[in-house]
GROMACS .gro file of C-alpha atoms in nm:
model
  479
    1MET     CA    1   5.876  -2.528  -3.822
    2ALA     CA    2   5.593  -2.531  -3.566
    3ASP     CA    3   5.324  -2.799  -3.627
    4ASN     CA    4   5.057  -2.598  -3.438
    5PRO     CA    5   5.084  -2.226  -3.516
    6GLN     CA    6   4.919  -1.989  -3.284
    7GLY     CA    7   4.689  -1.840  -3.543
    8THR     CA    8   4.560  -1.910  -3.897
    9PRO     CA    9   4.840  -1.958  -4.149
   10GLY     CA   10   4.853  -1.733  -4.448
   11PRO     CA   11   4.820  -1.861  -4.808
   12PRO     CA   12   5.110  -1.977  -5.029
   13THR     CA   13   5.296  -1.648  -5.116
   14THR     CA   14   5.605  -1.522  -5.283
   15ILE     CA   15   5.741  -1.209  -5.105
   16VAL     CA   16   5.941  -0.987  -5.339
   17LEU     CA   17   6.152  -0.775  -5.112
   18PHE     CA   18   6.280  -0.455  -5.270
   19GLY     CA   19   6.565  -0.293  -5.075
   20ALA     CA   20   6.646  -0.638  -4.941
   21THR     CA   21   6.995  -0.529  -4.814
   22GLY     CA   22   6.882  -0.210  -4.642
   23ASP     CA   23   6.875  -0.140  -4.277
   24LEU     CA   24   6.506  -0.218  -4.227
   25ALA     CA   25   6.532  -0.554  -4.404
   26ARG     CA   26   6.846  -0.641  -4.195
   27ARG     CA   27   6.695  -0.541  -3.863
   28LYS     CA   28   6.323  -0.625  -3.895
   29LEU     CA   29   6.206  -0.781  -4.218
   30LEU     CA   30   6.435  -1.083  -4.267
   31PRO     CA   31   6.424  -1.191  -3.896
   32GLY     CA   32   6.051  -1.131  -3.904
   33MET     CA   33   5.984  -1.348  -4.209
   34LEU     CA   34   6.208  -1.622  -4.065
   35HIS     CA   35   5.990  -1.616  -3.743
   36LEU     CA   36   5.666  -1.618  -3.939
   37TRP     CA   37   5.789  -1.923  -4.134
   38ARG     CA   38   5.926  -2.105  -3.831
   39SER     CA   39   5.611  -2.043  -3.628
   40GLY     CA   40   5.399  -2.196  -3.899
   41LEU     CA   41   5.212  -1.882  -3.983
   42LEU     CA   42   5.361  -1.855  -4.336
   43PRO     CA   43   5.455  -2.215  -4.406
   44HIS     CA   44   5.449  -2.182  -4.788
   45MET     CA   45   5.653  -1.865  -4.831
   46GLN     CA   46   5.923  -1.793  -5.083
   47ILE     CA   47   6.133  -1.485  -5.060
   48LEU     CA   48   6.304  -1.305  -5.353
   49GLY     CA   49   6.532  -1.028  -5.248
   50THR     CA   50   6.639  -0.745  -5.481
   51SER     CA   51   6.817  -0.424  -5.439
   52LEU     CA   52   7.074  -0.194  -5.616
   53ASP     CA   53   7.353  -0.397  -5.455
   54GLU     CA   54   7.509  -0.674  -5.664
   55HIS     CA   55   7.459  -1.019  -5.503
   56THR     CA   56   7.424  -1.389  -5.588
   57ARG     CA   57   7.176  -1.621  -5.417
   58ASP     CA   58   7.458  -1.753  -5.199
   59SER     CA   59   7.578  -1.413  -5.090
   60PHE     CA   60   7.229  -1.297  -5.017
   61ILE     CA   61   7.171  -1.608  -4.795
   62ASP     CA   62   7.491  -1.526  -4.612
   63PHE     CA   63   7.373  -1.160  -4.568
   64ALA     CA   64   7.042  -1.288  -4.429
   65ARG     CA   65   7.227  -1.529  -4.196
   66LYS     CA   66   7.438  -1.247  -4.046
   67SER     CA   67   7.134  -1.019  -4.011
   68ILE     CA   68   6.942  -1.289  -3.813
   69GLU     CA   69   7.247  -1.379  -3.594
   70GLU     CA   70   7.270  -1.003  -3.512
   71PHE     CA   71   6.908  -0.902  -3.474
   72SER     CA   72   6.701  -1.202  -3.394
   73ASP     CA   73   6.652  -1.285  -3.027
   74ASP     CA   74   6.487  -1.612  -3.083
   75ASP     CA   75   6.727  -1.910  -3.060
   76GLN     CA   76   6.475  -2.151  -3.218
   77ASP     CA   77   6.457  -1.921  -3.523
   78LYS     CA   78   6.834  -1.928  -3.552
   79ASP     CA   79   6.851  -2.304  -3.518
   80GLU     CA   80   6.623  -2.351  -3.825
   81PHE     CA   81   6.786  -2.085  -4.050
   82GLU     CA   82   6.952  -2.340  -4.290
   83GLU     CA   83   6.609  -2.489  -4.364
   84PHE     CA   84   6.461  -2.141  -4.407
   85ALA     CA   85   6.756  -2.049  -4.638
   86LYS     CA   86   6.612  -2.289  -4.901
   87ARG     CA   87   6.328  -2.034  -4.946
   88LEU     CA   88   6.559  -1.743  -5.007
   89PHE     CA   89   6.630  -1.627  -5.367
   90TRP     CA   90   6.799  -1.328  -5.528
   91ALA     CA   91   6.754  -1.102  -5.840
   92ASN     CA   92   6.993  -0.828  -5.931
   93ASP     CA   93   6.840  -0.505  -6.055
   94GLY     CA   94   6.659  -0.515  -6.397
   95LEU     CA   95   6.342  -0.646  -6.535
   96GLU     CA   96   6.486  -0.964  -6.680
   97HIS     CA   97   6.653  -1.052  -6.357
   98LEU     CA   98   6.336  -0.995  -6.159
   99ALA     CA   99   6.126  -1.214  -6.386
  100ALA     CA  100   6.381  -1.491  -6.382
  101GLY     CA  101   6.424  -1.472  -6.010
  102ILE     CA  102   6.047  -1.516  -5.948
  103ALA     CA  103   6.039  -1.811  -6.189
  104GLU     CA  104   6.330  -1.969  -5.996
  105ALA     CA  105   6.166  -1.902  -5.660
  106GLU     CA  106   5.830  -2.052  -5.765
  107GLN     CA  107   5.952  -2.345  -5.986
  108ASP     CA  108   5.911  -2.607  -5.713
  109CYS     CA  109   5.586  -2.462  -5.560
  110ASP     CA  110   5.269  -2.671  -5.566
  111GLY     CA  111   4.995  -2.454  -5.734
  112GLU     CA  112   4.991  -2.080  -5.787
  113GLN     CA  113   5.162  -1.838  -5.550
  114ALA     CA  114   5.017  -1.517  -5.449
  115ARG     CA  115   5.274  -1.238  -5.446
  116LEU     CA  116   5.342  -0.959  -5.202
  117HIS     CA  117   5.575  -0.684  -5.320
  118TYR     CA  118   5.735  -0.520  -5.007
  119LEU     CA  119   5.885  -0.180  -5.104
  120SER     CA  120   6.154  -0.126  -4.843
  121VAL     CA  121   6.292   0.161  -5.040
  122PRO     CA  122   6.324   0.537  -4.995
  123PRO     CA  123   5.999   0.722  -5.082
  124LYS     CA  124   6.146   0.885  -5.395
  125ALA     CA  125   6.220   0.532  -5.540
  126ALA     CA  126   5.878   0.391  -5.467
  127LEU     CA  127   5.704   0.505  -5.791
  128ALA     CA  128   5.990   0.367  -6.002
  129VAL     CA  129   5.948   0.031  -5.843
  130VAL     CA  130   5.567   0.041  -5.907
  131ARG     CA  131   5.631   0.114  -6.273
  132ARG     CA  132   5.880  -0.162  -6.293
  133LEU     CA  133   5.630  -0.408  -6.157
  134ASP     CA  134   5.379  -0.294  -6.414
  135GLU     CA  135   5.632  -0.335  -6.699
  136ALA     CA  136   5.727  -0.679  -6.577
  137LYS     CA  137   5.358  -0.775  -6.566
  138LEU     CA  138   5.371  -0.860  -6.193
  139VAL     CA  139   5.065  -0.670  -6.086
  140ARG     CA  140   4.793  -0.937  -6.120
  141ASN     CA  141   4.726  -1.147  -5.813
  142SER     CA  142   4.957  -0.939  -5.605
  143ARG     CA  143   4.965  -0.693  -5.327
  144ILE     CA  144   5.209  -0.412  -5.256
  145VAL     CA  145   5.339  -0.285  -4.919
  146MET     CA  146   5.459   0.075  -4.905
  147GLU     CA  147   5.660   0.241  -4.624
  148LYS     CA  148   5.585   0.587  -4.497
  149PRO     CA  149   5.585   0.885  -4.564
  150PHE     CA  150   5.288   0.891  -4.795
  151GLY     CA  151   5.362   1.240  -4.945
  152THR     CA  152   5.470   1.549  -4.769
  153ASP     CA  153   5.151   1.756  -4.817
  154LEU     CA  154   4.802   1.728  -4.968
  155GLU     CA  155   4.915   1.793  -5.323
  156SER     CA  156   5.204   1.538  -5.319
  157ALA     CA  157   4.985   1.276  -5.141
  158LYS     CA  158   4.716   1.309  -5.406
  159SER     CA  159   4.971   1.283  -5.686
  160LEU     CA  160   5.138   0.973  -5.522
  161ASN     CA  161   4.806   0.806  -5.489
  162ASP     CA  162   4.689   0.885  -5.837
  163ALA     CA  163   5.018   0.751  -5.983
  164ILE     CA  164   4.995   0.425  -5.785
  165HIS     CA  165   4.629   0.382  -5.873
  166GLU     CA  166   4.724   0.384  -6.242
  167VAL     CA  167   4.892   0.044  -6.169
  168PHE     CA  168   4.743  -0.098  -5.848
  169ASP     CA  169   4.381  -0.097  -5.726
  170GLU     CA  170   4.338   0.053  -5.378
  171SER     CA  171   4.244  -0.295  -5.248
  172GLN     CA  172   4.594  -0.412  -5.339
  173ILE     CA  173   4.777  -0.134  -5.153
  174PHE     CA  174   4.893  -0.173  -4.799
  175ARG     CA  175   5.044   0.142  -4.653
  176ILE     CA  176   5.236   0.022  -4.353
  177ASP     CA  177   5.238   0.191  -4.000
  178HIS     CA  178   5.435  -0.029  -3.766
  179PHE     CA  179   5.271   0.140  -3.462
  180LEU     CA  180   4.945  -0.017  -3.551
  181GLY     CA  181   5.104  -0.363  -3.572
  182LYS     CA  182   5.192  -0.353  -3.197
  183GLU     CA  183   5.003  -0.575  -2.959
  184PRO     CA  184   4.914  -0.279  -2.731
  185ALA     CA  185   4.738  -0.087  -3.020
  186LEU     CA  186   4.511  -0.383  -3.067
  187ASN     CA  187   4.456  -0.401  -2.695
  188ILE     CA  188   4.298  -0.061  -2.709
  189LEU     CA  189   4.016  -0.205  -2.924
  190ALA     CA  190   3.984  -0.500  -2.689
  191LEU     CA  191   3.968  -0.288  -2.377
  192ARG     CA  192   3.712  -0.051  -2.524
  193PHE     CA  193   3.480  -0.279  -2.697
  194ALA     CA  194   3.500  -0.610  -2.500
  195ASN     CA  195   3.430  -0.456  -2.160
  196GLY     CA  196   3.124  -0.284  -2.028
  197LEU     CA  197   3.340  -0.103  -1.770
  198PHE     CA  198   3.518   0.135  -2.005
  199GLU     CA  199   3.307   0.207  -2.308
  200PRO     CA  200   3.034   0.407  -2.116
  201ILE     CA  201   3.299   0.649  -1.975
  202TRP     CA  202   3.483   0.687  -2.309
  203HIS     CA  203   3.321   1.016  -2.360
  204ARG     CA  204   3.361   1.393  -2.317
  205ASN     CA  205   3.136   1.375  -2.014
  206HIS     CA  206   3.403   1.184  -1.826
  207ILE     CA  207   3.733   1.244  -2.006
  208ASP     CA  208   3.914   1.570  -1.962
  209HIS     CA  209   4.191   1.529  -2.219
  210ILE     CA  210   4.403   1.261  -2.391
  211GLN     CA  211   4.778   1.247  -2.443
  212ILE     CA  212   4.968   1.049  -2.703
  213ASP     CA  213   5.337   1.087  -2.619
  214ILE     CA  214   5.617   0.929  -2.817
  215PRO     CA  215   5.949   1.080  -2.704
  216GLU     CA  216   6.280   0.931  -2.837
  217THR     CA  217   6.635   0.949  -2.699
  218LEU     CA  218   6.786   0.893  -3.040
  219GLY     CA  219   6.889   1.167  -3.282
  220VAL     CA  220   6.873   1.146  -3.661
  221GLU     CA  221   7.130   0.870  -3.652
  222GLY     CA  222   7.278   0.921  -4.002
  223ARG     CA  223   6.933   0.989  -4.162
  224ALA     CA  224   6.988   1.364  -4.193
  225GLY     CA  225   6.939   1.361  -4.567
  226PHE     CA  226   6.588   1.213  -4.521
  227TYR     CA  227   6.501   1.400  -4.205
  228GLU     CA  228   6.592   1.745  -4.338
  229GLY     CA  229   6.313   1.729  -4.599
  230THR     CA  230   6.066   1.575  -4.356
  231GLY     CA  231   6.087   1.675  -3.996
  232ALA     CA  232   5.903   1.546  -3.691
  233TYR     CA  233   5.551   1.638  -3.798
  234ARG     CA  234   5.560   1.468  -4.133
  235ASP     CA  235   5.780   1.173  -4.012
  236MET     CA  236   5.573   1.084  -3.692
  237VAL     CA  237   5.249   1.276  -3.650
  238VAL     CA  238   5.067   1.216  -3.989
  239THR     CA  239   5.192   0.859  -4.026
  240HIS     CA  240   5.186   0.727  -3.674
  241LEU     CA  241   5.031   0.938  -3.398
  242PHE     CA  242   4.713   1.027  -3.582
  243GLN     CA  243   4.657   0.668  -3.676
  244VAL     CA  244   4.694   0.559  -3.308
  245MET     CA  245   4.460   0.849  -3.218
  246ALA     CA  246   4.190   0.711  -3.450
  247PHE     CA  247   4.191   0.382  -3.250
  248ILE     CA  248   4.130   0.584  -2.931
  249ALA     CA  249   3.863   0.809  -3.079
  250MET     CA  250   3.672   0.577  -3.315
  251GLU     CA  251   3.307   0.472  -3.264
  252PRO     CA  252   3.227   0.099  -3.215
  253PRO     CA  253   3.254  -0.073  -3.551
  254THR     CA  254   2.961  -0.282  -3.672
  255ALA     CA  255   3.195  -0.578  -3.700
  256LEU     CA  256   3.558  -0.664  -3.631
  257ASP     CA  257   3.647  -0.653  -4.003
  258PRO     CA  258   3.869  -0.432  -4.207
  259ILE     CA  259   3.590  -0.238  -4.390
  260SER     CA  260   3.409  -0.161  -4.069
  261ILE     CA  261   3.711  -0.054  -3.875
  262SER     CA  262   3.856   0.154  -4.162
  263GLU     CA  263   3.517   0.334  -4.201
  264GLU     CA  264   3.524   0.430  -3.823
  265LYS     CA  265   3.876   0.553  -3.849
  266HIS     CA  266   3.781   0.762  -4.148
  267LYS     CA  267   3.496   0.919  -3.958
  268VAL     CA  268   3.747   1.033  -3.694
  269PHE     CA  269   3.968   1.190  -3.961
  270ARG     CA  270   3.666   1.355  -4.124
  271SER     CA  271   3.568   1.501  -3.788
  272MET     CA  272   3.904   1.642  -3.700
  273LEU     CA  273   3.936   2.016  -3.707
  274PRO     CA  274   4.214   2.182  -3.913
  275LEU     CA  275   4.530   2.231  -3.719
  276GLU     CA  276   4.578   2.584  -3.586
  277PRO     CA  277   4.947   2.700  -3.585
  278HIS     CA  278   4.900   2.861  -3.238
  279ASN     CA  279   4.821   2.515  -3.101
  280VAL     CA  280   5.157   2.379  -3.223
  281VAL     CA  281   5.505   2.396  -3.062
  282ARG     CA  282   5.805   2.313  -3.284
  283GLY     CA  283   6.150   2.254  -3.151
  284GLN     CA  284   6.501   2.161  -3.260
  285TYR     CA  285   6.756   2.003  -3.025
  286ASP     CA  286   7.080   2.184  -2.961
  287GLY     CA  287   7.347   2.058  -3.197
  288TYR     CA  288   7.122   1.944  -3.472
  289ARG     CA  289   7.248   2.204  -3.716
  290GLU     CA  290   7.605   2.057  -3.654
  291GLU     CA  291   7.497   1.704  -3.768
  292GLU     CA  292   7.651   1.588  -4.095
  293GLY     CA  293   7.415   1.663  -4.391
  294VAL     CA  294   7.212   1.926  -4.202
  295ASP     CA  295   7.187   2.280  -4.331
  296PRO     CA  296   7.353   2.522  -4.082
  297GLN     CA  297   7.047   2.742  -4.103
  298SER     CA  298   6.798   2.444  -4.090
  299ASP     CA  299   6.441   2.523  -3.981
  300THR     CA  300   6.351   2.148  -3.957
  301GLU     CA  301   6.183   2.052  -3.643
  302THR     CA  302   6.318   1.758  -3.445
  303PHE     CA  303   6.035   1.801  -3.193
  304ILE     CA  304   5.662   1.881  -3.216
  305ALA     CA  305   5.380   1.905  -2.973
  306LEU     CA  306   5.020   2.001  -3.072
  307LYS     CA  307   4.667   2.026  -2.956
  308CYS     CA  308   4.390   1.901  -3.179
  309PHE     CA  309   4.022   1.830  -3.166
  310VAL     CA  310   3.780   1.569  -3.302
  311ASP     CA  311   3.457   1.768  -3.355
  312ASN     CA  312   3.182   1.515  -3.299
  313TRP     CA  313   2.937   1.433  -3.028
  314ARG     CA  314   3.162   1.204  -2.839
  315TRP     CA  315   3.466   1.420  -2.828
  316ALA     CA  316   3.355   1.786  -2.879
  317ASP     CA  317   3.593   2.024  -2.691
  318VAL     CA  318   3.809   1.738  -2.560
  319PRO     CA  319   4.170   1.822  -2.646
  320PHE     CA  320   4.407   1.555  -2.776
  321TYR     CA  321   4.773   1.646  -2.703
  322LEU     CA  322   5.027   1.481  -2.923
  323ARG     CA  323   5.412   1.499  -2.861
  324THR     CA  324   5.708   1.344  -3.020
  325GLY     CA  325   6.070   1.432  -3.072
  326LYS     CA  326   6.437   1.338  -3.095
  327LYS     CA  327   6.706   1.359  -2.814
  328LEU     CA  328   6.449   1.374  -2.533
  329ALA     CA  329   6.480   1.261  -2.173
  330GLU     CA  330   6.336   0.920  -2.216
  331GLY     CA  331   6.222   0.683  -2.491
  332GLN     CA  332   5.858   0.607  -2.422
  333ARG     CA  333   5.539   0.529  -2.624
  334ILE     CA  334   5.231   0.598  -2.412
  335ILE     CA  335   4.859   0.689  -2.443
  336SER     CA  336   4.719   0.852  -2.135
  337ILE     CA  337   4.345   0.911  -2.074
  338ALA     CA  338   4.290   1.180  -1.813
  339PHE     CA  339   3.956   1.151  -1.645
  340LYS     CA  340   3.761   1.460  -1.514
  341GLU     CA  341   3.799   1.527  -1.148
  342PRO     CA  342   3.494   1.521  -0.915
  343PRO     CA  343   3.293   1.846  -0.939
  344LYS     CA  344   3.325   1.904  -0.564
  345SER     CA  345   3.563   1.771  -0.296
  346MET     CA  346   3.446   1.681   0.047
  347PHE     CA  347   3.807   1.603   0.165
  348PRO     CA  348   3.989   1.847   0.398
  349ASP     CA  349   4.265   2.076   0.283
  350GLY     CA  350   4.601   1.898   0.283
  351SER     CA  351   4.439   1.556   0.217
  352GLY     CA  352   4.632   1.527  -0.105
  353ILE     CA  353   4.327   1.510  -0.337
  354GLY     CA  354   4.442   1.634  -0.682
  355ASP     CA  355   4.801   1.677  -0.579
  356HIS     CA  356   4.913   1.432  -0.851
  357GLY     CA  357   4.673   1.523  -1.128
  358PRO     CA  358   4.348   1.344  -1.223
  359ASP     CA  359   4.286   0.975  -1.248
  360HIS     CA  360   4.461   0.824  -1.556
  361LEU     CA  361   4.429   0.513  -1.770
  362THR     CA  362   4.762   0.462  -1.936
  363PHE     CA  363   4.868   0.232  -2.225
  364ASP     CA  364   5.234   0.162  -2.282
  365LEU     CA  365   5.283   0.099  -2.654
  366ALA     CA  366   5.618  -0.075  -2.598
  367ASP     CA  367   5.643  -0.434  -2.733
  368THR     CA  368   5.567  -0.573  -2.384
  369SER     CA  369   5.207  -0.455  -2.346
  370LYS     CA  370   5.134  -0.266  -2.023
  371LEU     CA  371   4.833  -0.094  -1.881
  372SER     CA  372   4.794   0.120  -1.574
  373LEU     CA  373   4.494   0.267  -1.393
  374SER     CA  374   4.591   0.537  -1.138
  375PHE     CA  375   4.352   0.674  -0.883
  376TYR     CA  376   4.338   0.820  -0.528
  377GLY     CA  377   4.297   0.595  -0.219
  378LYS     CA  378   4.318   0.661   0.152
  379ARG     CA  379   4.653   0.626   0.323
  380PRO     CA  380   4.639   0.386   0.617
  381GLY     CA  381   4.626   0.542   0.954
  382PRO     CA  382   4.438   0.819   1.133
  383GLY     CA  383   4.298   1.110   0.943
  384PHE     CA  384   4.204   1.117   0.583
  385ALA     CA  385   4.522   1.158   0.384
  386LEU     CA  386   4.512   1.035   0.024
  387ASN     CA  387   4.775   0.878  -0.192
  388LYS     CA  388   4.786   0.826  -0.569
  389LEU     CA  389   4.774   0.453  -0.633
  390SER     CA  390   4.787   0.240  -0.947
  391MET     CA  391   4.679  -0.099  -1.076
  392GLN     CA  392   4.920  -0.235  -1.340
  393PHE     CA  393   4.891  -0.512  -1.585
  394THR     CA  394   5.171  -0.651  -1.821
  395MET     CA  395   5.143  -0.913  -2.090
  396GLU     CA  396   5.387  -1.125  -1.886
  397ASP     CA  397   5.114  -1.158  -1.614
  398SER     CA  398   4.885  -1.336  -1.851
  399GLY     CA  399   5.121  -1.614  -1.966
  400TRP     CA  400   5.068  -1.500  -2.326
  401ALA     CA  401   5.400  -1.329  -2.383
  402GLY     CA  402   5.531  -1.613  -2.606
  403SER     CA  403   5.239  -1.552  -2.846
  404LEU     CA  404   5.340  -1.193  -2.918
  405LEU     CA  405   5.435  -1.103  -3.277
  406GLU     CA  406   5.667  -0.819  -3.348
  407ALA     CA  407   5.494  -0.533  -3.526
  408TYR     CA  408   5.644  -0.588  -3.868
  409GLU     CA  409   5.571  -0.959  -3.840
  410ARG     CA  410   5.205  -0.899  -3.770
  411LEU     CA  411   5.179  -0.654  -4.050
  412ILE     CA  412   5.344  -0.885  -4.305
  413LEU     CA  413   5.114  -1.160  -4.204
  414GLU     CA  414   4.801  -0.944  -4.228
  415ALA     CA  415   4.909  -0.812  -4.572
  416VAL     CA  416   4.968  -1.170  -4.704
  417LYS     CA  417   4.613  -1.250  -4.585
  418GLY     CA  418   4.474  -0.931  -4.735
  419ASN     CA  419   4.343  -0.804  -4.401
  420ARG     CA  420   4.353  -0.422  -4.427
  421THR     CA  421   4.247  -0.347  -4.057
  422LEU     CA  422   4.592  -0.219  -3.955
  423PHE     CA  423   4.676  -0.028  -4.275
  424THR     CA  424   4.604   0.322  -4.386
  425THR     CA  425   4.404   0.412  -4.697
  426ALA     CA  426   4.429   0.681  -4.969
  427GLU     CA  427   4.126   0.857  -4.825
  428GLY     CA  428   4.265   0.860  -4.473
  429VAL     CA  429   4.604   0.980  -4.583
  430GLU     CA  430   4.460   1.266  -4.796
  431ARG     CA  431   4.226   1.379  -4.521
  432LEU     CA  432   4.517   1.407  -4.273
  433TRP     CA  433   4.718   1.621  -4.512
  434GLU     CA  434   4.408   1.833  -4.567
  435ILE     CA  435   4.371   1.915  -4.203
  436SER     CA  436   4.745   1.985  -4.193
  437GLU     CA  437   4.737   2.260  -4.459
  438PRO     CA  438   4.689   2.554  -4.227
  439LEU     CA  439   4.991   2.436  -4.023
  440LEU     CA  440   5.217   2.358  -4.316
  441GLN     CA  441   5.143   2.697  -4.471
  442HIS     CA  442   5.214   2.890  -4.150
  443MET     CA  443   5.460   2.685  -3.945
  444PRO     CA  444   5.534   2.842  -3.603
  445PRO     CA  445   5.897   2.921  -3.524
  446VAL     CA  446   6.142   2.644  -3.434
  447ARG     CA  447   6.254   2.681  -3.067
  448ALA     CA  448   6.576   2.530  -2.936
  449TYR     CA  449   6.574   2.272  -2.656
  450PRO     CA  450   6.858   2.102  -2.459
  451GLN     CA  451   6.933   1.740  -2.544
  452GLY     CA  452   6.794   1.514  -2.276
  453SER     CA  453   6.507   1.752  -2.189
  454TRP     CA  454   6.135   1.711  -2.260
  455GLY     CA  455   6.134   1.979  -2.528
  456PRO     CA  456   6.089   2.354  -2.546
  457ASN     CA  457   5.934   2.528  -2.244
  458GLN     CA  458   5.635   2.641  -2.457
  459ILE     CA  459   5.498   2.282  -2.423
  460HIS     CA  460   5.370   2.372  -2.071
  461GLN     CA  461   5.177   2.667  -2.188
  462LEU     CA  462   5.024   2.450  -2.466
  463ILE     CA  463   4.869   2.201  -2.216
  464ALA     CA  464   4.798   2.437  -1.927
  465PRO     CA  465   4.626   2.414  -1.679
  466ALA     CA  466   4.682   2.040  -1.717
  467SER     CA  467   5.036   1.888  -1.727
  468TRP     CA  468   5.216   1.636  -1.931
  469ARG     CA  469   5.194   1.275  -1.814
  470LEU     CA  470   5.560   1.217  -1.882
  471PRO     CA  471   5.767   1.209  -1.678
  472PHE     CA  472   5.548   0.974  -1.465
  473GLU     CA  473   5.485   1.047  -1.110
  474ARG     CA  474   5.551   0.673  -1.059
  475LYS     CA  475   5.744   0.407  -1.248
  476TRP     CA  476   5.618   0.094  -1.412
  477ARG     CA  477   5.663  -0.205  -1.190
  478ASP     CA  478   5.897  -0.475  -1.310
  479GLY     CA  479   5.696  -0.803  -1.346
   0.00000   0.00000   0.00000
């Protein structure tokens, strides 16, 4: 374990991991917890795994070992697994097993342990776990982490929140959005509010439109049962893209603390206009209805693009274009700020001005943080021909790449510390479902699109006279 962690360590905590043998735990949570322990950020952590699967402590440790061998890319983490395994415990399903498992996990701890209940379970099972924690008297001095989706419409979101609030106070609830745990999402706040260069132009007077574009090359990958009742809008837009959009659109917070940042995000959501169905394009990739578990007449969208507005003084009439979908041409996660073009051009015809769209500031939300500013410059030589140029920055350029935390690692650490900056609230969730009501009640038709494309052709009409930033006119440089 590292002697000098890069950050403030969290307090002594027992993490009760529900769904501990599921895919998320295997791929992200167990490797992430090992890394947090090994890096010294959670030095006094105990982990109690539980699920519907039957295990012993030894078999769970073996499960965790195999998960880390397969999904961890940190050799130092792997080298210290046997020491980490001393912090792994198991409880089979049932109240008596849960209480006994916690007692065993904490028996050698010095002082009282805080508890973090991580619900890595299907949404339909979450309330049953909440009630079980109440019956087991494990609510006091604890926090609970919940995975998306948080309801499927306004009524279900309110019902879910009311039921959870009967057991947990809102201050104890951490609704996770792994997009907000990514280093580039935090870089948005740094770029905006730490630099006098950008904030003065972060305004409708200078910005033409904003795109948040999260295409995926994967399909439903065995998740058809979940996806059929959810679709791209509920799965991605409400829970991810709107949250990222709030970081882009928010006003400067009075302080860099959870309450101040959450309040500014809420102001964005309160200012959003209800979604108009004619500003939405829904799509379904060819072959989706042949997937195992999918209704042959399915109307579920695997793609969605929409135009929305934040109706306040900063953003009035500036469109935000959001797009995400399955089986698309590339897997990308970008935010692109399109600046307004000069009101009049002095350059001759054929100079190239405007040929490649307006100037853009682009964030890549992939784990290796990247930033690009594209603009026009003069091509060397006689005459006045212009080329589209770009300045690019990557985290590797800074020498800080080793300090990066994976999104789930950051969010687990912040939840243990009780820092709610990167988590959504009941108020925010319910407001987003409220503005979604006109769309959910009058969904536009689903349009077919070929696998490997960028979605239905109607997306070009949605954004006209502008164009989608993806595919890029130029590629990211390597290193």
